[in-house]
């Protein structure tokens, strides 16, 4: 069974993180339990959910490569369990419960740890588990639309942990008030693992959702990838520069926000103009290629494949055009029908390959003795037609005599 590499790597990394956190709580590795101060710690329930999410992603990847009802049912069950755990934690926060299901894992270690919270994951972490479980559960089902609720849930499950990672980049924990019993944000290891899991889940469906932007065809894929890259990098870069300048005292908050908005708008305007030029150029090229293909299709439909002369369809089209031109300009033309003798004997004596060669030599000989503007066609098995344009009747009789075979000796 071959699994997609990115999804497999994401699942392995997240499972490794979950197992490492469980070992950290088992052997009291404080440096791994709370990587950054003033941030939510990696609680045991988060580690368990990371392991469940990894198994769910592996089941999704296996179902994408191989149709298996057992994997599909098992994956959907685990996705429901993951979403249920997240919903239960959110309900505990909403109703203000003091106890939590997270306290059932390593209760003594949780009581002994010098931490100002219980064993519950943060609300943002729990919501990420809910969205990931929901999107995975929907991915296991039969999907008919190109963009549906599964893509919305998958995009949201990618946005939440990615936003938490950006908060570490901007060091936003100084600006977030801490309330008793409520922790904002996500622990760094869980945020990184959930970001990889959500990205791995979307990579299994390259033609859907956000992944369709990365796998789109060249006609629109380049423009969409430019906008996607700008939509990610521009706010991150300008936001970081704004936070840096405000903290250094170079500018105040209002000026920083104004500069960030103005710079972002300018960048997106430039990108829209460039993308409009790209799309217009691609449109012109597509129209040109389409016209060339249509012309080639018309030529092939009117050409005999063996002799490369006009076939009956092409002959009738040319005959109609020349007839209308002759009537309009009061011109004379001559039509000659030529029947080859001996084709059946050649096919019987030497085979059909020799008969085809006989027809090709006859076509070359006929094409070599006519003018460029004349029309030559193969209208039957051994029948050829020759249209001589702009000739007088006397010349037509001369041409007819030349086309007649010499009398037998």
Short mmCIF file of C-alpha atoms in Angstrom, two decimals:
data_model
loop_
_atom_site.label_atom_id
_atom_site.label_comp_id
_atom_site.label_asym_id
_atom_site.label_seq_id
_atom_site.Cartn_x
_atom_site.Cartn_y
_atom_site.Cartn_z
CA UNK A 1 0.00 0.00 0.00
CA UNK A 2 1.56 3.29 -1.15
CA UNK A 3 0.61 6.34 0.91
CA UNK A 4 1.04 10.00 -0.12
CA UNK A 5 4.39 11.14 1.19
CA UNK A 6 3.40 14.49 2.69
CA UNK A 7 0.39 13.06 4.52
CA UNK A 8 2.47 10.13 5.78
CA UNK A 9 5.26 12.43 6.98
CA UNK A 10 2.76 14.74 8.73
CA UNK A 11 1.10 11.82 10.50
CA UNK A 12 4.45 10.38 11.64
CA UNK A 13 5.66 13.75 12.97
CA UNK A 14 2.41 14.40 14.84
CA UNK A 15 2.34 10.88 16.27
CA UNK A 16 5.96 11.27 17.34
CA UNK A 17 5.08 14.54 19.07
CA UNK A 18 2.13 12.94 20.86
CA UNK A 19 4.17 9.96 22.04
CA UNK A 20 7.00 12.25 23.16
CA UNK A 21 4.56 14.31 25.22
CA UNK A 22 3.11 11.22 26.87
CA UNK A 23 6.65 10.14 27.76
CA UNK A 24 7.35 13.65 29.05
CA UNK A 25 4.44 13.40 31.49
CA UNK A 26 5.43 9.86 32.43
CA UNK A 27 9.05 10.78 33.19
CA UNK A 28 8.52 14.43 34.21
CA UNK A 29 10.33 16.17 31.34
CA UNK A 30 9.35 19.71 32.25
CA UNK A 31 11.25 21.28 29.34
CA UNK A 32 8.95 19.50 26.89
CA UNK A 33 5.73 19.92 28.86
CA UNK A 34 5.92 23.72 28.75
CA UNK A 35 8.28 24.81 26.01
CA UNK A 36 7.61 28.55 26.34
CA UNK A 37 6.75 30.43 29.55
CA UNK A 38 3.40 32.19 29.87
CA UNK A 39 1.97 29.83 27.25
CA UNK A 40 -0.38 26.81 27.57
CA UNK A 41 1.42 23.62 28.38
CA UNK A 42 1.26 20.40 26.40
CA UNK A 43 -1.26 18.49 28.54
CA UNK A 44 -1.65 14.68 28.32
CA UNK A 45 -5.06 14.90 26.65
CA UNK A 46 -3.51 16.99 23.86
CA UNK A 47 -0.90 14.26 23.33
CA UNK A 48 -3.61 11.60 23.10
CA UNK A 49 -5.58 13.67 20.61
CA UNK A 50 -2.46 14.18 18.48
CA UNK A 51 -1.99 10.42 18.31
CA UNK A 52 -5.66 9.92 17.37
CA UNK A 53 -5.41 12.62 14.71
CA UNK A 54 -2.34 10.92 13.24
CA UNK A 55 -4.16 7.60 12.98
CA UNK A 56 -7.14 9.34 11.37
CA UNK A 57 -4.88 10.97 8.76
CA UNK A 58 -3.23 7.62 8.01
CA UNK A 59 -6.66 6.05 7.50
CA UNK A 60 -7.62 8.88 5.16
CA UNK A 61 -4.42 8.41 3.20
CA UNK A 62 -4.95 4.65 3.01
CA UNK A 63 -8.54 5.09 1.80
CA UNK A 64 -7.34 7.55 -0.85
CA UNK A 65 -4.95 4.90 -2.20
CA UNK A 66 -7.05 1.80 -1.61
CA UNK A 67 -10.79 1.26 -1.18
CA UNK A 68 -11.28 -0.44 2.17
CA UNK A 69 -14.55 -0.37 4.11
CA UNK A 70 -12.74 -1.39 7.33
CA UNK A 71 -10.31 1.52 7.14
CA UNK A 72 -13.10 3.90 6.22
CA UNK A 73 -15.32 2.85 9.13
CA UNK A 74 -12.43 2.81 11.59
CA UNK A 75 -11.24 6.23 10.44
CA UNK A 76 -14.71 7.75 10.71
CA UNK A 77 -15.10 6.31 14.21
CA UNK A 78 -11.78 7.79 15.36
CA UNK A 79 -12.65 11.13 13.75
CA UNK A 80 -15.92 11.17 15.71
CA UNK A 81 -14.06 10.35 18.93
CA UNK A 82 -11.59 13.20 18.29
CA UNK A 83 -14.37 15.70 17.59
CA UNK A 84 -16.30 14.50 20.65
CA UNK A 85 -13.29 15.07 22.92
CA UNK A 86 -12.87 18.59 21.58
CA UNK A 87 -16.57 19.37 21.99
CA UNK A 88 -16.55 18.04 25.56
CA UNK A 89 -13.59 20.25 26.49
CA UNK A 90 -15.28 23.32 24.97
CA UNK A 91 -18.46 22.53 26.92
CA UNK A 92 -16.40 22.29 30.11
CA UNK A 93 -14.97 25.74 29.50
CA UNK A 94 -18.37 27.18 28.56
CA UNK A 95 -20.16 25.83 31.65
CA UNK A 96 -17.27 26.56 33.98
CA UNK A 97 -16.65 23.01 35.19
CA UNK A 98 -13.77 22.66 37.60
CA UNK A 99 -13.13 19.04 36.78
CA UNK A 100 -12.13 17.78 33.34
CA UNK A 101 -11.65 14.55 31.45
CA UNK A 102 -8.06 15.65 31.01
CA UNK A 103 -7.44 15.05 34.72
CA UNK A 104 -7.97 11.33 34.20
CA UNK A 105 -4.58 11.07 32.48
CA UNK A 106 -1.53 11.26 34.78
CA UNK A 107 -3.51 12.81 37.68
CA UNK A 108 -0.59 12.65 40.11
CA UNK A 109 1.78 14.27 37.62
CA UNK A 110 -0.75 17.03 36.96
CA UNK A 111 -1.14 17.74 40.69
CA UNK A 112 2.61 17.70 41.24
CA UNK A 113 3.36 19.96 38.27
CA UNK A 114 3.93 23.62 39.10
CA UNK A 115 1.36 24.86 36.57
CA UNK A 116 -1.52 27.30 36.93
CA UNK A 117 -4.10 25.21 35.05
CA UNK A 118 -5.73 21.81 34.98
CA UNK A 119 -5.32 19.02 32.44
CA UNK A 120 -7.61 20.49 29.79
CA UNK A 121 -6.31 21.59 26.39
CA UNK A 122 -6.80 25.27 25.60
CA UNK A 123 -10.09 26.25 23.88
CA UNK A 124 -8.26 26.96 20.62
CA UNK A 125 -6.62 23.53 20.75
CA UNK A 126 -9.95 21.83 21.47
CA UNK A 127 -11.60 23.69 18.59
CA UNK A 128 -8.80 22.55 16.28
CA UNK A 129 -9.50 18.95 17.25
CA UNK A 130 -13.22 19.44 16.55
CA UNK A 131 -12.61 20.94 13.11
CA UNK A 132 -10.00 18.34 12.16
CA UNK A 133 -12.25 15.48 13.26
CA UNK A 134 -15.23 16.97 11.40
CA UNK A 135 -13.29 17.53 8.17
CA UNK A 136 -11.78 14.02 8.32
CA UNK A 137 -15.21 12.48 8.97
CA UNK A 138 -16.60 14.31 5.95
CA UNK A 139 -13.60 13.35 3.80
CA UNK A 140 -14.39 9.70 4.44
CA UNK A 141 -17.86 10.14 2.96
CA UNK A 142 -18.90 10.38 -0.68
CA UNK A 143 -18.27 13.89 -1.96
CA UNK A 144 -20.03 15.18 -5.04
CA UNK A 145 -19.25 18.90 -5.03
CA UNK A 146 -15.86 20.39 -5.82
CA UNK A 147 -16.00 22.61 -2.71
CA UNK A 148 -18.15 21.61 0.26
CA UNK A 149 -18.33 21.66 4.06
CA UNK A 150 -15.36 19.31 4.36
CA UNK A 151 -13.12 21.88 2.65
CA UNK A 152 -14.43 24.66 4.91
CA UNK A 153 -13.72 22.60 8.05
CA UNK A 154 -10.29 21.57 6.75
CA UNK A 155 -9.38 25.19 5.98
CA UNK A 156 -10.51 26.28 9.45
CA UNK A 157 -8.55 23.46 11.10
CA UNK A 158 -5.47 24.71 9.21
CA UNK A 159 -6.10 28.36 10.08
CA UNK A 160 -6.36 27.98 13.87
CA UNK A 161 -2.96 26.34 14.55
CA UNK A 162 -1.29 28.47 11.87
CA UNK A 163 -2.60 31.59 13.62
CA UNK A 164 -1.18 30.28 16.89
CA UNK A 165 2.24 29.85 15.25
CA UNK A 166 2.04 33.44 13.96
CA UNK A 167 1.26 34.63 17.48
CA UNK A 168 4.59 33.18 18.60
CA UNK A 169 6.29 35.04 15.73
CA UNK A 170 4.75 38.34 16.85
CA UNK A 171 5.06 37.46 20.55
CA UNK A 172 1.43 38.43 21.10
CA UNK A 173 1.17 36.82 24.49
CA UNK A 174 2.13 40.18 26.05
CA UNK A 175 -1.01 41.75 24.61
CA UNK A 176 -3.42 38.95 25.60
CA UNK A 177 -4.95 39.18 29.08
CA UNK A 178 -4.91 35.96 31.07
CA UNK A 179 -8.11 35.00 32.82
CA UNK A 180 -8.42 32.51 35.62
CA UNK A 181 -9.04 29.02 34.35
CA UNK A 182 -8.94 30.07 30.67
CA UNK A 183 -5.90 29.85 28.42
CA UNK A 184 -5.70 31.53 25.02
CA UNK A 185 -3.60 30.25 22.16
CA UNK A 186 -2.09 26.85 21.58
CA UNK A 187 1.10 25.27 22.86
CA UNK A 188 3.82 25.40 20.18
CA UNK A 189 4.25 21.66 19.68
CA UNK A 190 0.50 21.08 19.35
CA UNK A 191 0.14 24.08 17.00
CA UNK A 192 2.91 22.80 14.74
CA UNK A 193 1.56 19.25 14.76
CA UNK A 194 -2.03 20.29 13.99
CA UNK A 195 -0.82 22.58 11.19
CA UNK A 196 0.99 19.65 9.58
CA UNK A 197 -1.99 17.32 10.08
CA UNK A 198 -4.45 19.77 8.53
CA UNK A 199 -2.12 20.43 5.60
CA UNK A 200 -1.61 16.68 5.14
CA UNK A 201 -5.37 16.11 5.13
CA UNK A 202 -5.87 18.69 2.39
CA UNK A 203 -2.98 17.28 0.35
CA UNK A 204 -4.98 14.05 -0.08
CA UNK A 205 -7.50 15.95 -2.24
CA UNK A 206 -5.38 18.08 -4.63
CA UNK A 207 -8.36 19.06 -6.75
CA UNK A 208 -10.40 20.45 -3.85
CA UNK A 209 -10.28 23.35 -1.43
CA UNK A 210 -7.03 25.21 -0.77
CA UNK A 211 -4.99 22.37 -2.26
CA UNK A 212 -6.57 23.06 -5.67
CA UNK A 213 -4.67 26.36 -5.77
CA UNK A 214 -1.35 24.53 -5.57
CA UNK A 215 -2.26 21.87 -8.12
CA UNK A 216 -4.18 24.02 -10.61
CA UNK A 217 -3.27 23.83 -14.28
CA UNK A 218 -0.85 26.44 -15.71
CA UNK A 219 -3.62 28.55 -17.28
CA UNK A 220 -4.94 29.72 -13.90
CA UNK A 221 -2.66 28.00 -11.41
CA UNK A 222 0.17 30.53 -11.66
CA UNK A 223 -2.14 33.47 -10.97
CA UNK A 224 -3.83 31.73 -8.04
CA UNK A 225 -0.48 30.65 -6.55
CA UNK A 226 0.81 34.23 -6.76
CA UNK A 227 -2.20 35.54 -4.88
CA UNK A 228 -2.01 32.71 -2.32
CA UNK A 229 1.66 33.42 -1.64
CA UNK A 230 0.99 37.14 -1.31
CA UNK A 231 -2.03 36.54 0.94
CA UNK A 232 0.23 34.62 3.34
CA UNK A 233 3.54 36.49 3.17
CA UNK A 234 2.40 40.11 2.89
CA UNK A 235 0.38 40.25 6.15
CA UNK A 236 3.04 38.25 7.99
CA UNK A 237 5.92 40.43 6.81
CA UNK A 238 4.20 43.78 7.29
CA UNK A 239 2.69 42.68 10.60
CA UNK A 240 6.07 41.65 11.94
CA UNK A 241 7.64 44.93 10.80
CA UNK A 242 4.79 46.86 12.40
CA UNK A 243 5.17 45.08 15.76
CA UNK A 244 8.96 45.52 15.63
CA UNK A 245 8.72 49.26 14.85
CA UNK A 246 6.09 49.91 17.52
CA UNK A 247 8.09 48.13 20.22
CA UNK A 248 11.23 50.04 19.29
CA UNK A 249 9.32 53.31 19.50
CA UNK A 250 9.85 54.28 15.88
CA UNK A 251 6.12 54.73 15.21
CA UNK A 252 2.91 54.63 17.20
CA UNK A 253 0.12 52.08 16.80
CA UNK A 254 -2.17 54.18 14.58
CA UNK A 255 0.63 55.06 12.14
CA UNK A 256 1.80 51.44 12.05
CA UNK A 257 -1.68 50.16 11.21
CA UNK A 258 -2.08 52.82 8.49
CA UNK A 259 1.29 51.98 6.92
CA UNK A 260 0.57 48.24 7.02
CA UNK A 261 -2.84 48.64 5.38
CA UNK A 262 -1.54 51.01 2.69
CA UNK A 263 1.46 48.82 1.87
CA UNK A 264 -0.70 45.67 1.71
CA UNK A 265 -3.20 47.38 -0.59
CA UNK A 266 -0.41 48.56 -2.91
CA UNK A 267 1.12 45.08 -3.10
CA UNK A 268 -2.21 43.46 -3.90
CA UNK A 269 -3.01 46.09 -6.55
CA UNK A 270 0.30 45.39 -8.28
CA UNK A 271 -0.35 41.65 -8.09
CA UNK A 272 -3.86 42.05 -9.49
CA UNK A 273 -2.52 44.07 -12.43
CA UNK A 274 0.19 41.50 -13.15
CA UNK A 275 -2.27 38.64 -12.85
CA UNK A 276 -4.73 40.42 -15.15
CA UNK A 277 -1.97 40.76 -17.77
CA UNK A 278 -1.04 37.11 -17.30
CA UNK A 279 -4.63 35.92 -17.63
CA UNK A 280 -5.16 38.06 -20.75
CA UNK A 281 -1.99 36.69 -22.35
CA UNK A 282 -3.03 33.13 -21.49
CA UNK A 283 -6.50 33.82 -22.92
CA UNK A 284 -5.03 35.06 -26.22
CA UNK A 285 -2.70 32.05 -26.40
CA UNK A 286 -5.56 29.67 -25.68
CA UNK A 287 -7.69 31.25 -28.39
CA UNK A 288 -4.82 30.95 -30.84
CA UNK A 289 -4.19 27.31 -29.93
CA UNK A 290 -7.91 26.57 -30.19
CA UNK A 291 -8.04 28.16 -33.66
CA UNK A 292 -5.02 26.10 -34.75
CA UNK A 293 -6.59 22.89 -33.45
CA UNK A 294 -9.88 23.66 -35.18
CA UNK A 295 -8.08 24.35 -38.45
CA UNK A 296 -6.08 21.14 -38.11
CA UNK A 297 -9.26 19.19 -37.36
CA UNK A 298 -10.94 20.64 -40.45
CA UNK A 299 -7.94 19.72 -42.62
CA UNK A 300 -7.82 16.20 -41.25
CA UNK A 301 -11.56 15.76 -41.77
CA UNK A 302 -11.20 16.81 -45.44
CA UNK A 303 -7.97 14.85 -46.19
CA UNK A 304 -7.52 11.27 -47.30
CA UNK A 305 -5.14 9.63 -44.83
CA UNK A 306 -3.51 7.32 -47.43
CA UNK A 307 -2.79 9.70 -50.31
CA UNK A 308 -2.93 13.05 -48.43
CA UNK A 309 -5.23 14.35 -51.15
CA UNK A 310 -8.69 15.73 -50.48
CA UNK A 311 -11.26 13.06 -49.62
CA UNK A 312 -14.87 13.14 -50.84
CA UNK A 313 -15.88 15.60 -48.16
CA UNK A 314 -13.02 17.95 -48.98
CA UNK A 315 -13.72 17.56 -52.70
CA UNK A 316 -17.35 18.56 -52.27
CA UNK A 317 -16.39 21.59 -50.18
CA UNK A 318 -13.80 22.76 -52.73
CA UNK A 319 -16.21 22.07 -55.59
CA UNK A 320 -18.87 24.25 -53.99
CA UNK A 321 -16.42 27.09 -53.38
CA UNK A 322 -15.00 27.00 -56.92
CA UNK A 323 -18.47 26.75 -58.44
CA UNK A 324 -19.57 29.89 -56.62
CA UNK A 325 -16.39 31.72 -57.65
CA UNK A 326 -16.76 30.64 -61.28
CA UNK A 327 -20.35 31.90 -61.38
CA UNK A 328 -19.43 35.14 -59.69
CA UNK A 329 -16.43 35.88 -61.97
CA UNK A 330 -17.78 34.18 -65.11
CA UNK A 331 -14.94 31.67 -65.29
CA UNK A 332 -14.69 28.25 -66.91
CA UNK A 333 -13.47 25.12 -65.14
CA UNK A 334 -13.04 21.48 -65.92
CA UNK A 335 -13.87 18.42 -63.82
CA UNK A 336 -12.17 15.11 -64.61
CA UNK A 337 -12.95 11.76 -62.95
CA UNK A 338 -10.12 9.21 -63.12
CA UNK A 339 -10.49 5.51 -62.43
CA UNK A 340 -7.39 3.38 -61.89
CA UNK A 341 -7.21 0.06 -63.69
CA UNK A 342 -5.64 -2.98 -62.13
CA UNK A 343 -5.97 -2.14 -58.42
CA UNK A 344 -7.86 -5.34 -57.64
CA UNK A 345 -5.26 -7.41 -59.47
CA UNK A 346 -2.45 -5.77 -57.50
CA UNK A 347 -4.26 -6.41 -54.20
CA UNK A 348 -4.89 -10.06 -55.12
CA UNK A 349 -1.41 -10.70 -56.46
CA UNK A 350 0.84 -8.69 -54.09
CA UNK A 351 -1.36 -7.84 -51.10
CA UNK A 352 -3.09 -4.74 -49.81
CA UNK A 353 0.18 -3.04 -48.85
CA UNK A 354 1.23 -3.09 -52.49
CA UNK A 355 -2.23 -1.82 -53.45
CA UNK A 356 -1.84 1.10 -51.05
CA UNK A 357 1.56 1.89 -52.53
CA UNK A 358 -0.02 1.77 -55.99
CA UNK A 359 -2.64 4.32 -54.91
CA UNK A 360 0.01 6.57 -53.38
CA UNK A 361 2.13 6.52 -56.57
CA UNK A 362 -0.91 7.38 -58.63
CA UNK A 363 -1.70 10.31 -56.30
CA UNK A 364 1.88 11.60 -56.54
CA UNK A 365 1.85 11.35 -60.32
CA UNK A 366 -1.47 13.16 -60.55
CA UNK A 367 -0.40 15.86 -58.13
CA UNK A 368 2.84 16.39 -60.02
CA UNK A 369 1.16 17.18 -63.34
CA UNK A 370 -1.39 19.76 -62.18
CA UNK A 371 -1.13 23.41 -61.28
CA UNK A 372 -0.89 24.61 -57.69
CA UNK A 373 -4.36 26.13 -57.73
CA UNK A 374 -6.03 22.99 -59.11
CA UNK A 375 -7.85 20.60 -56.81
CA UNK A 376 -7.04 16.87 -56.74
CA UNK A 377 -9.00 14.42 -54.58
CA UNK A 378 -9.49 10.72 -53.98
CA UNK A 379 -13.24 10.27 -53.94
CA UNK A 380 -13.44 6.47 -53.83
CA UNK A 381 -11.40 3.30 -53.56
CA UNK A 382 -9.63 3.71 -56.92
CA UNK A 383 -11.35 6.87 -58.12
CA UNK A 384 -9.68 10.26 -58.31
CA UNK A 385 -11.17 13.64 -59.20
CA UNK A 386 -9.37 16.58 -60.73
CA UNK A 387 -10.75 20.15 -60.86
CA UNK A 388 -8.93 22.45 -63.27
CA UNK A 389 -9.89 26.06 -62.62
CA UNK A 390 -9.81 29.00 -65.02
CA UNK A 391 -9.40 27.04 -68.25
CA UNK A 392 -11.14 27.30 -71.60
CA UNK A 393 -12.95 24.29 -73.08
CA UNK A 394 -10.19 23.70 -75.68
CA UNK A 395 -7.58 23.30 -72.95
CA UNK A 396 -9.91 21.00 -71.08
CA UNK A 397 -10.07 18.61 -74.01
CA UNK A 398 -6.25 18.60 -74.20
CA UNK A 399 -6.03 17.76 -70.50
CA UNK A 400 -8.56 14.97 -70.97
CA UNK A 401 -6.52 13.43 -73.75
CA UNK A 402 -3.37 13.54 -71.62
CA UNK A 403 -5.14 11.80 -68.73
CA UNK A 404 -6.37 8.95 -70.90
CA UNK A 405 -4.28 5.79 -70.72
CA UNK A 406 -2.34 4.89 -73.89
CA UNK A 407 -4.05 2.30 -76.09
CA UNK A 408 -2.94 -1.28 -75.57
CA UNK A 409 -0.49 -2.56 -78.20
#
